[in-house]
Amino acid sequence: LAKTEVSPTFKKPTADHPIRICWNENPLGMSPKGQAAAREMIGQGNLYPFMEMKTLQKMLADKHGVAPECVLLSAGATQGIVAAFGALATPDTQLVIPELTFSAGEEAAIDNSMKKITKVKMTKDWQIDLEAMKKAVADYDGPSIVYFVNPNNPTGAICKADAVEAWIKSKPAKTMFLMDEAYAEFASDPTFRSVSPLIKDGADNIVLLKTFSKLFAMAGMRVGWSVSTPAIIKKMGEKIANNNLTGASVSAAIASMKDDKFMELSRASNEAARKILLQTLDALKLDYVPSNTNFVFHKLNVPLADYQKRMKDAGIWVGRAFPPADEYCRCSLGTPEQMAYVAQVMLDLGKKGLI
Ligand code: PLP
């Protein structure tokens, strides 16, 4: 595992080479096996990646225990979200989202002329208010799409699986659940579970959205996938281009899925980095939302814009504003060594009352 202290050889960040802890990227870089596979595929850049896409689709189908027709590959989960809304939205479909969540759902709803967007207030401690989400669906006569990010972004919080599954299994009329589990592999709370087994068991009201961007550190390669019924996956596929992925990206994904060691490293590195940041926040007496992701949503005692600027001056890019959580900063997790460095900067600002 990478160093958990700042070593003498650590290269301090600069304006040109900042520590990017603003976009929930994985700081490790792609699996070495994934990198090698991508490099090799570049030499075959003249060929369409038909076979590779089929192979990846089958591997993902096996992982979820479903048929290949239940899996759609996409250019990142973002394109999966676009495809899902394209397939399922009508102008009278209501979108139900927590007021603080990943923006792509709302953007896709607007692009599909969905007129009713219901944003459900968070609880006091920035959790998703499941009962209020349910009420928003129940109170609307027309169809609803629930875009549900679990664990959530930007809060990093999970919703308990028992409650989420009970709601989905109750099959609210004319309601589809788009379950975005981009960060699921980083969750350590035992009450979290993926909805994947529900789809395997035949649920027809779920689209599961997944990505290679986070655990697999492949955000720049743009590979995601969706899992649902064959009928929904077919409709979603009609909304995006065929052969939408590059051979290099798909080959990297295939190789990365076989690299158990990298997956373990990715999780362990994230845990170690998270521990350093949480210890620092505890030392600074700054509240935070318990994190089940590769970022932490924490309180500030100073305006975010001022803090962002001070961190930027130190070569560290932290997250943007997420209203209405105006006193909070979303800090993604770098490597443990980077976070040890970030901790020094944060503690230093703390001494000056600037965090
Ligand atoms: N879903 C969530 C919840 C995210 O936070 C993000 C990106 O940060 C994405 C999807 C986008 O993933 P991708 O890079 O696969 O498009």
mmCIF file of C-alpha atoms and ligand atoms in Angstrom:
data_model
loop_
_atom_site.group_PDB
_atom_site.id
_atom_site.type_symbol
_atom_site.label_atom_id
_atom_site.label_comp_id
_atom_site.label_asym_id
_atom_site.label_seq_id
_atom_site.Cartn_x
_atom_site.Cartn_y
_atom_site.Cartn_z
ATOM 1 C CA LEU A 1 0.000 0.000 0.000
ATOM 2 C CA ALA A 2 1.144 3.557 -0.683
ATOM 3 C CA LYS A 3 2.747 5.601 2.074
ATOM 4 C CA THR A 4 0.471 7.082 4.720
ATOM 5 C CA GLU A 5 2.936 9.829 5.633
ATOM 6 C CA VAL A 6 4.556 12.542 3.536
ATOM 7 C CA SER A 7 7.902 11.043 2.567
ATOM 8 C CA PRO A 8 11.055 13.063 1.799
ATOM 9 C CA THR A 9 10.638 12.179 -1.887
ATOM 10 C CA PHE A 10 7.048 13.478 -2.063
ATOM 11 C CA LYS A 11 6.693 15.990 -4.889
ATOM 12 C CA LYS A 12 4.795 18.994 -3.581
ATOM 13 C CA PRO A 13 1.870 20.010 -5.774
ATOM 14 C CA THR A 14 2.148 23.049 -7.998
ATOM 15 C CA ALA A 15 -0.284 25.078 -10.086
ATOM 16 C CA ASP A 16 0.627 22.886 -13.095
ATOM 17 C CA HIS A 17 0.570 19.631 -11.138
ATOM 18 C CA PRO A 18 -2.089 20.107 -8.495
ATOM 19 C CA ILE A 19 -3.533 17.493 -6.171
ATOM 20 C CA ARG A 20 -6.956 17.072 -7.833
ATOM 21 C CA ILE A 21 -9.382 16.247 -5.079
ATOM 22 C CA CYS A 22 -12.348 18.007 -6.659
ATOM 23 C CA TRP A 23 -13.879 15.512 -9.128
ATOM 24 C CA ASN A 24 -14.016 12.203 -7.259
ATOM 25 C CA GLU A 25 -11.328 10.716 -9.468
ATOM 26 C CA ASN A 26 -9.272 7.718 -8.387
ATOM 27 C CA PRO A 27 -5.689 8.938 -7.853
ATOM 28 C CA LEU A 28 -4.031 5.562 -8.441
ATOM 29 C CA GLY A 29 -4.139 5.578 -12.222
ATOM 30 C CA MET A 30 -5.504 2.622 -14.155
ATOM 31 C CA SER A 31 -4.487 -0.951 -13.282
ATOM 32 C CA PRO A 32 -1.111 -1.775 -14.892
ATOM 33 C CA LYS A 33 -2.821 -4.681 -16.663
ATOM 34 C CA GLY A 34 -5.519 -2.332 -17.945
ATOM 35 C CA GLN A 35 -2.875 0.073 -19.188
ATOM 36 C CA ALA A 36 -1.015 -2.686 -21.003
ATOM 37 C CA ALA A 37 -4.233 -3.926 -22.640
ATOM 38 C CA ALA A 38 -5.141 -0.407 -23.788
ATOM 39 C CA ARG A 39 -1.667 0.151 -25.216
ATOM 40 C CA GLU A 40 -1.811 -3.098 -27.131
ATOM 41 C CA MET A 41 -5.236 -2.255 -28.547
ATOM 42 C CA ILE A 42 -4.042 1.084 -29.888
ATOM 43 C CA GLY A 43 -2.014 -0.935 -32.398
ATOM 44 C CA GLN A 44 -5.312 -2.384 -33.594
ATOM 45 C CA GLY A 45 -7.050 0.964 -33.736
ATOM 46 C CA ASN A 46 -8.035 0.258 -37.347
ATOM 47 C CA LEU A 47 -10.470 -2.455 -36.227
ATOM 48 C CA TYR A 48 -13.986 -2.079 -34.821
ATOM 49 C CA PRO A 49 -14.139 -3.424 -31.256
ATOM 50 C CA PHE A 50 -17.089 -5.802 -31.916
ATOM 51 C CA MET A 51 -15.553 -8.813 -30.224
ATOM 52 C CA GLU A 52 -14.146 -6.896 -27.281
ATOM 53 C CA MET A 53 -17.500 -5.259 -26.581
ATOM 54 C CA LYS A 54 -19.233 -8.633 -26.651
ATOM 55 C CA THR A 55 -16.624 -10.064 -24.292
ATOM 56 C CA LEU A 56 -17.021 -7.213 -21.809
ATOM 57 C CA GLN A 57 -20.808 -7.384 -22.009
ATOM 58 C CA LYS A 58 -20.672 -11.115 -21.231
ATOM 59 C CA MET A 59 -18.239 -10.629 -18.338
ATOM 60 C CA LEU A 60 -20.518 -7.995 -16.820
ATOM 61 C CA ALA A 61 -23.605 -10.148 -17.372
ATOM 62 C CA ASP A 62 -21.886 -13.032 -15.548
ATOM 63 C CA LYS A 63 -20.901 -10.702 -12.714
ATOM 64 C CA HIS A 64 -24.545 -9.713 -12.214
ATOM 65 C CA GLY A 65 -25.920 -13.211 -12.886
ATOM 66 C CA VAL A 66 -28.020 -12.067 -15.844
ATOM 67 C CA ALA A 67 -28.114 -12.681 -19.615
ATOM 68 C CA PRO A 68 -25.949 -10.487 -21.890
ATOM 69 C CA GLU A 69 -29.155 -8.872 -23.263
ATOM 70 C CA CYS A 70 -29.610 -7.380 -19.777
ATOM 71 C CA VAL A 71 -26.379 -5.349 -20.059
ATOM 72 C CA LEU A 72 -25.703 -2.196 -22.076
ATOM 73 C CA LEU A 73 -22.210 -0.748 -22.426
ATOM 74 C CA SER A 74 -21.974 3.043 -22.454
ATOM 75 C CA ALA A 75 -19.407 5.823 -22.592
ATOM 76 C CA GLY A 76 -19.349 6.184 -18.823
ATOM 77 C CA ALA A 77 -22.349 5.880 -16.532
ATOM 78 C CA THR A 78 -23.281 9.357 -17.748
ATOM 79 C CA GLN A 79 -24.212 7.953 -21.162
ATOM 80 C CA GLY A 80 -26.138 5.182 -19.409
ATOM 81 C CA ILE A 81 -28.149 7.875 -17.619
ATOM 82 C CA VAL A 82 -28.790 9.633 -20.951
ATOM 83 C CA ALA A 83 -29.911 6.326 -22.513
ATOM 84 C CA ALA A 84 -32.178 5.477 -19.583
ATOM 85 C CA PHE A 85 -33.977 8.825 -19.653
ATOM 86 C CA GLY A 86 -34.163 8.646 -23.447
ATOM 87 C CA ALA A 87 -35.857 5.263 -23.174
ATOM 88 C CA LEU A 88 -38.146 5.897 -20.221
ATOM 89 C CA ALA A 89 -39.019 9.610 -20.113
ATOM 90 C CA THR A 90 -42.227 11.203 -21.357
ATOM 91 C CA PRO A 91 -43.108 14.884 -20.908
ATOM 92 C CA ASP A 92 -45.561 13.994 -18.126
ATOM 93 C CA THR A 93 -43.074 11.780 -16.271
ATOM 94 C CA GLN A 94 -42.061 13.243 -12.933
ATOM 95 C CA LEU A 95 -38.412 13.133 -11.890
ATOM 96 C CA VAL A 96 -37.924 12.527 -8.175
ATOM 97 C CA ILE A 97 -34.444 13.280 -6.819
ATOM 98 C CA PRO A 98 -32.950 14.326 -3.514
ATOM 99 C CA GLU A 99 -32.102 18.019 -3.621
ATOM 100 C CA LEU A 100 -28.425 17.150 -3.268
ATOM 101 C CA THR A 101 -27.350 14.545 -5.771
ATOM 102 C CA PHE A 102 -25.381 13.993 -8.991
ATOM 103 C CA SER A 103 -26.630 16.437 -11.628
ATOM 104 C CA ALA A 104 -26.814 14.142 -14.686
ATOM 105 C CA GLY A 105 -30.299 12.843 -13.821
ATOM 106 C CA GLU A 106 -31.843 16.281 -13.727
ATOM 107 C CA GLU A 107 -30.001 17.324 -16.899
ATOM 108 C CA ALA A 108 -31.272 14.273 -18.773
ATOM 109 C CA ALA A 109 -34.813 14.912 -17.525
ATOM 110 C CA ILE A 110 -34.687 18.471 -18.853
ATOM 111 C CA ASP A 111 -33.242 17.253 -22.170
ATOM 112 C CA ASN A 112 -36.221 14.897 -22.447
ATOM 113 C CA SER A 113 -38.754 17.690 -21.797
ATOM 114 C CA MET A 114 -39.837 16.295 -18.455
ATOM 115 C CA LYS A 115 -41.732 19.166 -16.935
ATOM 116 C CA LYS A 116 -42.122 18.091 -13.317
ATOM 117 C CA ILE A 117 -38.885 17.854 -11.372
ATOM 118 C CA THR A 118 -39.442 17.183 -7.685
ATOM 119 C CA LYS A 119 -36.426 17.798 -5.479
ATOM 120 C CA VAL A 120 -36.836 16.264 -2.064
ATOM 121 C CA LYS A 121 -35.233 18.083 0.866
ATOM 122 C CA MET A 122 -32.423 16.292 2.655
ATOM 123 C CA THR A 123 -32.683 15.457 6.353
ATOM 124 C CA LYS A 124 -30.845 17.744 8.792
ATOM 125 C CA ASP A 125 -27.718 15.606 8.594
ATOM 126 C CA TRP A 126 -27.682 15.500 4.774
ATOM 127 C CA GLN A 127 -29.151 12.031 4.403
ATOM 128 C CA ILE A 128 -31.691 11.173 1.710
ATOM 129 C CA ASP A 129 -35.206 11.443 3.185
ATOM 130 C CA LEU A 130 -36.599 8.168 1.902
ATOM 131 C CA GLU A 131 -40.074 8.687 3.313
ATOM 132 C CA ALA A 132 -40.312 12.079 1.592
ATOM 133 C CA MET A 133 -39.076 10.509 -1.670
ATOM 134 C CA LYS A 134 -41.810 7.882 -1.384
ATOM 135 C CA LYS A 135 -44.410 10.563 -0.707
ATOM 136 C CA ALA A 136 -43.319 12.514 -3.813
ATOM 137 C CA VAL A 137 -43.952 9.422 -5.923
ATOM 138 C CA ALA A 138 -47.234 8.541 -4.186
ATOM 139 C CA ASP A 139 -48.576 12.106 -4.478
ATOM 140 C CA TYR A 140 -48.197 12.218 -8.294
ATOM 141 C CA ASP A 141 -50.788 10.634 -10.561
ATOM 142 C CA GLY A 142 -48.568 10.239 -13.621
ATOM 143 C CA PRO A 143 -45.430 8.124 -14.097
ATOM 144 C CA SER A 144 -42.285 8.789 -12.061
ATOM 145 C CA ILE A 145 -38.590 8.193 -12.541
ATOM 146 C CA VAL A 146 -36.660 8.043 -9.285
ATOM 147 C CA TYR A 147 -32.979 8.783 -9.906
ATOM 148 C CA PHE A 148 -31.373 7.367 -6.803
ATOM 149 C CA VAL A 149 -27.624 7.618 -6.230
ATOM 150 C CA ASN A 150 -26.535 5.175 -3.549
ATOM 151 C CA PRO A 151 -24.050 5.890 -2.018
ATOM 152 C CA ASN A 152 -24.959 9.480 -2.811
ATOM 153 C CA ASN A 153 -22.826 12.215 -4.374
ATOM 154 C CA PRO A 154 -21.929 14.840 -3.057
ATOM 155 C CA THR A 155 -22.761 13.679 0.478
ATOM 156 C CA GLY A 156 -21.071 10.252 0.435
ATOM 157 C CA ALA A 157 -23.965 8.854 2.493
ATOM 158 C CA ILE A 158 -25.703 5.529 1.956
ATOM 159 C CA CYS A 159 -29.372 4.667 2.193
ATOM 160 C CA LYS A 160 -30.030 1.422 4.046
ATOM 161 C CA ALA A 161 -30.646 -1.429 1.611
ATOM 162 C CA ASP A 162 -33.554 -2.916 3.575
ATOM 163 C CA ALA A 163 -35.563 0.290 3.198
ATOM 164 C CA VAL A 164 -34.594 0.908 -0.441
ATOM 165 C CA GLU A 165 -35.337 -2.671 -1.460
ATOM 166 C CA ALA A 166 -38.689 -2.669 0.342
ATOM 167 C CA TRP A 167 -39.717 0.425 -1.609
ATOM 168 C CA ILE A 168 -38.637 -1.024 -4.960
ATOM 169 C CA LYS A 169 -40.289 -4.365 -4.195
ATOM 170 C CA SER A 170 -43.544 -2.611 -3.276
ATOM 171 C CA LYS A 171 -43.698 -1.724 -6.996
ATOM 172 C CA PRO A 172 -45.168 1.783 -6.840
ATOM 173 C CA ALA A 173 -47.395 2.199 -9.928
ATOM 174 C CA LYS A 174 -45.794 3.581 -13.118
ATOM 175 C CA THR A 175 -42.447 4.107 -11.356
ATOM 176 C CA MET A 176 -38.948 3.308 -12.554
ATOM 177 C CA PHE A 177 -35.944 3.323 -10.276
ATOM 178 C CA LEU A 178 -32.675 4.425 -11.864
ATOM 179 C CA MET A 179 -30.197 3.200 -9.283
ATOM 180 C CA ASP A 180 -26.784 4.821 -9.717
ATOM 181 C CA GLU A 181 -24.210 2.799 -7.819
ATOM 182 C CA ALA A 182 -21.082 4.516 -9.145
ATOM 183 C CA TYR A 183 -19.445 4.433 -5.695
ATOM 184 C CA ALA A 184 -20.851 1.162 -4.318
ATOM 185 C CA GLU A 185 -17.485 -0.618 -4.134
ATOM 186 C CA PHE A 186 -16.173 1.951 -1.651
ATOM 187 C CA ALA A 187 -19.070 1.456 0.774
ATOM 188 C CA SER A 188 -18.125 -0.129 4.080
ATOM 189 C CA ASP A 189 -21.434 0.350 5.920
ATOM 190 C CA PRO A 190 -22.880 -3.183 6.283
ATOM 191 C CA THR A 191 -26.441 -1.879 5.814
ATOM 192 C CA PHE A 192 -25.623 -0.983 2.186
ATOM 193 C CA ARG A 193 -26.244 -3.541 -0.569
ATOM 194 C CA SER A 194 -26.389 -3.300 -4.330
ATOM 195 C CA VAL A 195 -29.783 -3.733 -6.022
ATOM 196 C CA SER A 196 -28.104 -6.064 -8.528
ATOM 197 C CA PRO A 197 -29.642 -9.272 -7.020
ATOM 198 C CA LEU A 198 -33.141 -7.801 -7.419
ATOM 199 C CA ILE A 199 -32.591 -7.523 -11.170
ATOM 200 C CA LYS A 200 -31.257 -11.069 -11.271
ATOM 201 C CA ASP A 201 -34.448 -12.137 -9.497
ATOM 202 C CA GLY A 202 -36.558 -10.550 -12.230
ATOM 203 C CA ALA A 203 -37.387 -7.008 -11.046
ATOM 204 C CA ASP A 204 -38.632 -5.007 -14.036
ATOM 205 C CA ASN A 205 -38.675 -1.557 -12.420
ATOM 206 C CA ILE A 206 -34.924 -0.999 -12.003
ATOM 207 C CA VAL A 207 -32.086 0.246 -14.188
ATOM 208 C CA LEU A 208 -28.758 -0.191 -12.417
ATOM 209 C CA LEU A 209 -26.112 2.313 -13.563
ATOM 210 C CA LYS A 210 -22.440 1.459 -13.119
ATOM 211 C CA THR A 211 -19.054 2.839 -14.102
ATOM 212 C CA PHE A 212 -15.397 1.958 -14.517
ATOM 213 C CA SER A 213 -14.508 5.545 -13.544
ATOM 214 C CA LYS A 214 -14.238 5.110 -9.784
ATOM 215 C CA LEU A 215 -13.023 1.782 -8.341
ATOM 216 C CA PHE A 216 -11.196 0.958 -11.583
ATOM 217 C CA ALA A 217 -9.662 4.444 -11.943
ATOM 218 C CA MET A 218 -10.751 4.713 -15.580
ATOM 219 C CA ALA A 219 -12.618 8.049 -15.656
ATOM 220 C CA GLY A 220 -10.651 9.219 -18.694
ATOM 221 C CA MET A 221 -11.391 6.024 -20.631
ATOM 222 C CA ARG A 222 -15.194 6.495 -20.466
ATOM 223 C CA VAL A 223 -16.643 3.055 -19.839
ATOM 224 C CA GLY A 224 -19.879 2.385 -17.969
ATOM 225 C CA TRP A 225 -22.677 -0.150 -18.066
ATOM 226 C CA SER A 226 -26.340 -0.518 -17.237
ATOM 227 C CA VAL A 227 -28.263 -3.579 -16.094
ATOM 228 C CA SER A 228 -32.011 -4.039 -16.512
ATOM 229 C CA THR A 229 -34.564 -6.206 -18.340
ATOM 230 C CA PRO A 230 -33.802 -7.128 -21.979
ATOM 231 C CA ALA A 231 -36.718 -4.921 -23.146
ATOM 232 C CA ILE A 232 -35.492 -1.829 -21.301
ATOM 233 C CA ILE A 233 -31.865 -2.438 -22.280
ATOM 234 C CA LYS A 234 -32.943 -2.729 -25.939
ATOM 235 C CA LYS A 235 -34.816 0.600 -25.759
ATOM 236 C CA MET A 236 -31.856 2.244 -24.023
ATOM 237 C CA GLY A 237 -29.482 0.927 -26.686
ATOM 238 C CA GLU A 238 -31.614 2.583 -29.377
ATOM 239 C CA LYS A 239 -30.929 5.970 -27.750
ATOM 240 C CA ILE A 240 -27.154 5.871 -28.080
ATOM 241 C CA ALA A 241 -24.769 5.090 -30.919
ATOM 242 C CA ASN A 242 -23.652 1.545 -31.646
ATOM 243 C CA ASN A 243 -19.925 0.913 -31.299
ATOM 244 C CA ASN A 244 -19.721 3.904 -28.976
ATOM 245 C CA LEU A 245 -16.635 2.768 -27.109
ATOM 246 C CA THR A 246 -13.030 2.559 -28.187
ATOM 247 C CA GLY A 247 -11.243 -0.774 -28.405
ATOM 248 C CA ALA A 248 -8.561 0.553 -26.056
ATOM 249 C CA SER A 249 -11.117 1.483 -23.390
ATOM 250 C CA VAL A 250 -13.017 -1.779 -23.630
ATOM 251 C CA SER A 251 -9.820 -3.842 -23.525
ATOM 252 C CA ALA A 252 -8.637 -1.885 -20.500
ATOM 253 C CA ALA A 253 -11.956 -2.611 -18.779
ATOM 254 C CA ILE A 254 -11.703 -6.337 -19.548
ATOM 255 C CA ALA A 255 -8.155 -6.527 -18.198
ATOM 256 C CA SER A 256 -9.038 -4.422 -15.141
ATOM 257 C CA MET A 257 -11.944 -6.697 -14.241
ATOM 258 C CA LYS A 258 -9.502 -9.588 -14.064
ATOM 259 C CA ASP A 259 -7.072 -7.649 -11.875
ATOM 260 C CA ASP A 260 -8.239 -8.549 -8.358
ATOM 261 C CA LYS A 261 -5.038 -7.186 -6.867
ATOM 262 C CA PHE A 262 -5.710 -3.725 -8.268
ATOM 263 C CA MET A 263 -9.300 -3.751 -7.016
ATOM 264 C CA GLU A 264 -8.057 -4.640 -3.543
ATOM 265 C CA LEU A 265 -5.426 -1.905 -3.706
ATOM 266 C CA SER A 266 -8.007 0.596 -4.895
ATOM 267 C CA ARG A 267 -10.294 -0.097 -1.941
ATOM 268 C CA ALA A 268 -7.469 -0.258 0.610
ATOM 269 C CA SER A 269 -5.880 2.959 -0.652
ATOM 270 C CA ASN A 270 -9.231 4.731 -0.479
ATOM 271 C CA GLU A 271 -9.841 3.485 3.083
ATOM 272 C CA ALA A 272 -6.392 4.636 4.209
ATOM 273 C CA ALA A 273 -6.837 8.051 2.557
ATOM 274 C CA ARG A 274 -10.293 8.418 4.099
ATOM 275 C CA LYS A 275 -8.921 7.617 7.548
ATOM 276 C CA ILE A 276 -6.313 10.365 7.241
ATOM 277 C CA LEU A 277 -8.877 12.945 6.159
ATOM 278 C CA LEU A 278 -11.359 11.965 8.884
ATOM 279 C CA GLN A 279 -8.645 12.142 11.571
ATOM 280 C CA THR A 280 -7.748 15.597 10.289
ATOM 281 C CA LEU A 281 -11.360 16.747 10.356
ATOM 282 C CA ASP A 282 -11.701 15.361 13.899
ATOM 283 C CA ALA A 283 -8.579 17.261 14.947
ATOM 284 C CA LEU A 284 -10.034 20.425 13.417
ATOM 285 C CA LYS A 285 -13.416 19.695 15.042
ATOM 286 C CA LEU A 286 -15.147 19.937 11.675
ATOM 287 C CA ASP A 287 -18.306 17.871 11.211
ATOM 288 C CA TYR A 288 -18.650 15.543 8.241
ATOM 289 C CA VAL A 289 -21.152 13.148 6.742
ATOM 290 C CA PRO A 290 -20.012 9.522 7.281
ATOM 291 C CA SER A 291 -18.458 8.622 3.931
ATOM 292 C CA ASN A 292 -19.039 5.443 1.935
ATOM 293 C CA THR A 293 -17.357 6.793 -1.176
ATOM 294 C CA ASN A 294 -14.054 8.219 -2.423
ATOM 295 C CA PHE A 295 -14.863 11.687 -1.065
ATOM 296 C CA VAL A 296 -15.944 13.292 2.205
ATOM 297 C CA PHE A 297 -18.527 16.040 2.602
ATOM 298 C CA HIS A 298 -17.344 18.175 5.501
ATOM 299 C CA LYS A 299 -18.186 21.405 7.207
ATOM 300 C CA LEU A 300 -16.141 24.600 7.017
ATOM 301 C CA ASN A 301 -16.041 27.536 9.409
ATOM 302 C CA VAL A 302 -15.126 29.933 6.575
ATOM 303 C CA PRO A 303 -16.805 30.608 3.200
ATOM 304 C CA LEU A 304 -16.101 27.809 0.693
ATOM 305 C CA ALA A 305 -14.846 30.243 -1.987
ATOM 306 C CA ASP A 306 -12.149 31.569 0.398
ATOM 307 C CA TYR A 307 -11.105 28.072 1.435
ATOM 308 C CA GLN A 308 -11.031 26.865 -2.175
ATOM 309 C CA LYS A 309 -8.755 29.759 -3.113
ATOM 310 C CA ARG A 310 -6.365 29.138 -0.214
ATOM 311 C CA MET A 311 -6.170 25.460 -1.078
ATOM 312 C CA LYS A 312 -5.666 26.278 -4.751
ATOM 313 C CA ASP A 313 -2.789 28.573 -3.807
ATOM 314 C CA ALA A 314 -1.284 25.529 -2.073
ATOM 315 C CA GLY A 315 -1.727 23.443 -5.260
ATOM 316 C CA ILE A 316 -4.806 21.588 -3.985
ATOM 317 C CA TRP A 317 -8.122 21.653 -5.860
ATOM 318 C CA VAL A 318 -11.126 20.880 -3.656
ATOM 319 C CA GLY A 319 -14.776 20.554 -4.658
ATOM 320 C CA ARG A 320 -17.189 23.241 -5.781
ATOM 321 C CA ALA A 321 -20.225 24.656 -3.984
ATOM 322 C CA PHE A 322 -23.232 22.378 -3.503
ATOM 323 C CA PRO A 323 -26.112 24.612 -2.465
ATOM 324 C CA PRO A 324 -27.996 24.521 -0.168
ATOM 325 C CA ALA A 325 -25.109 22.945 1.804
ATOM 326 C CA ASP A 326 -23.296 26.263 1.686
ATOM 327 C CA GLU A 327 -21.051 25.591 4.675
ATOM 328 C CA TYR A 328 -19.777 22.309 3.266
ATOM 329 C CA CYS A 329 -16.887 21.244 1.067
ATOM 330 C CA ARG A 330 -16.690 17.996 -0.911
ATOM 331 C CA CYS A 331 -13.146 16.744 -0.645
ATOM 332 C CA SER A 332 -12.273 13.760 -2.848
ATOM 333 C CA LEU A 333 -9.638 11.322 -1.674
ATOM 334 C CA GLY A 334 -6.166 11.343 -3.169
ATOM 335 C CA THR A 335 -3.534 8.732 -2.375
ATOM 336 C CA PRO A 336 -2.827 8.295 1.339
ATOM 337 C CA GLU A 337 0.430 10.197 0.920
ATOM 338 C CA GLN A 338 -1.319 13.042 -0.897
ATOM 339 C CA MET A 339 -3.925 13.149 1.868
ATOM 340 C CA ALA A 340 -1.177 13.275 4.496
ATOM 341 C CA TYR A 341 0.125 16.351 2.686
ATOM 342 C CA VAL A 342 -3.379 17.822 2.377
ATOM 343 C CA ALA A 343 -3.831 17.191 6.118
ATOM 344 C CA GLN A 344 -0.726 19.276 6.891
ATOM 345 C CA VAL A 345 -2.107 22.153 4.805
ATOM 346 C CA MET A 346 -5.543 21.868 6.440
ATOM 347 C CA LEU A 347 -4.095 21.771 9.958
ATOM 348 C CA ASP A 348 -1.957 24.785 9.148
ATOM 349 C CA LEU A 349 -5.032 26.699 7.956
ATOM 350 C CA GLY A 350 -6.771 25.532 11.133
ATOM 351 C CA LYS A 351 -4.119 27.192 13.295
ATOM 352 C CA LYS A 352 -4.833 30.460 11.491
ATOM 353 C CA GLY A 353 -8.612 30.077 11.730
ATOM 354 C CA LEU A 354 -8.861 29.835 7.934
ATOM 355 C CA ILE A 355 -10.760 26.558 7.507
HETATM 356 N N1 PLP B 1 -22.823 8.773 -11.305
HETATM 357 C C1 PLP B 1 -22.407 9.428 -10.221
HETATM 358 C C2 PLP B 1 -23.170 9.324 -8.965
HETATM 359 C C3 PLP B 1 -21.252 10.213 -10.277
HETATM 360 O O1 PLP B 1 -20.861 10.895 -9.206
HETATM 361 C C4 PLP B 1 -20.534 10.282 -11.483
HETATM 362 C C5 PLP B 1 -19.315 11.086 -11.622
HETATM 363 O O2 PLP B 1 -18.757 11.633 -10.739
HETATM 364 C C6 PLP B 1 -21.014 9.591 -12.574
HETATM 365 C C7 PLP B 1 -22.160 8.836 -12.466
HETATM 366 C C8 PLP B 1 -20.326 9.687 -13.891
HETATM 367 O O3 PLP B 1 -19.656 8.552 -14.135
HETATM 368 P P1 PLP B 1 -18.951 8.302 -15.544
HETATM 369 O O4 PLP B 1 -17.579 8.823 -15.435
HETATM 370 O O5 PLP B 1 -18.996 6.820 -15.633
HETATM 371 O O6 PLP B 1 -19.760 8.962 -16.595
#
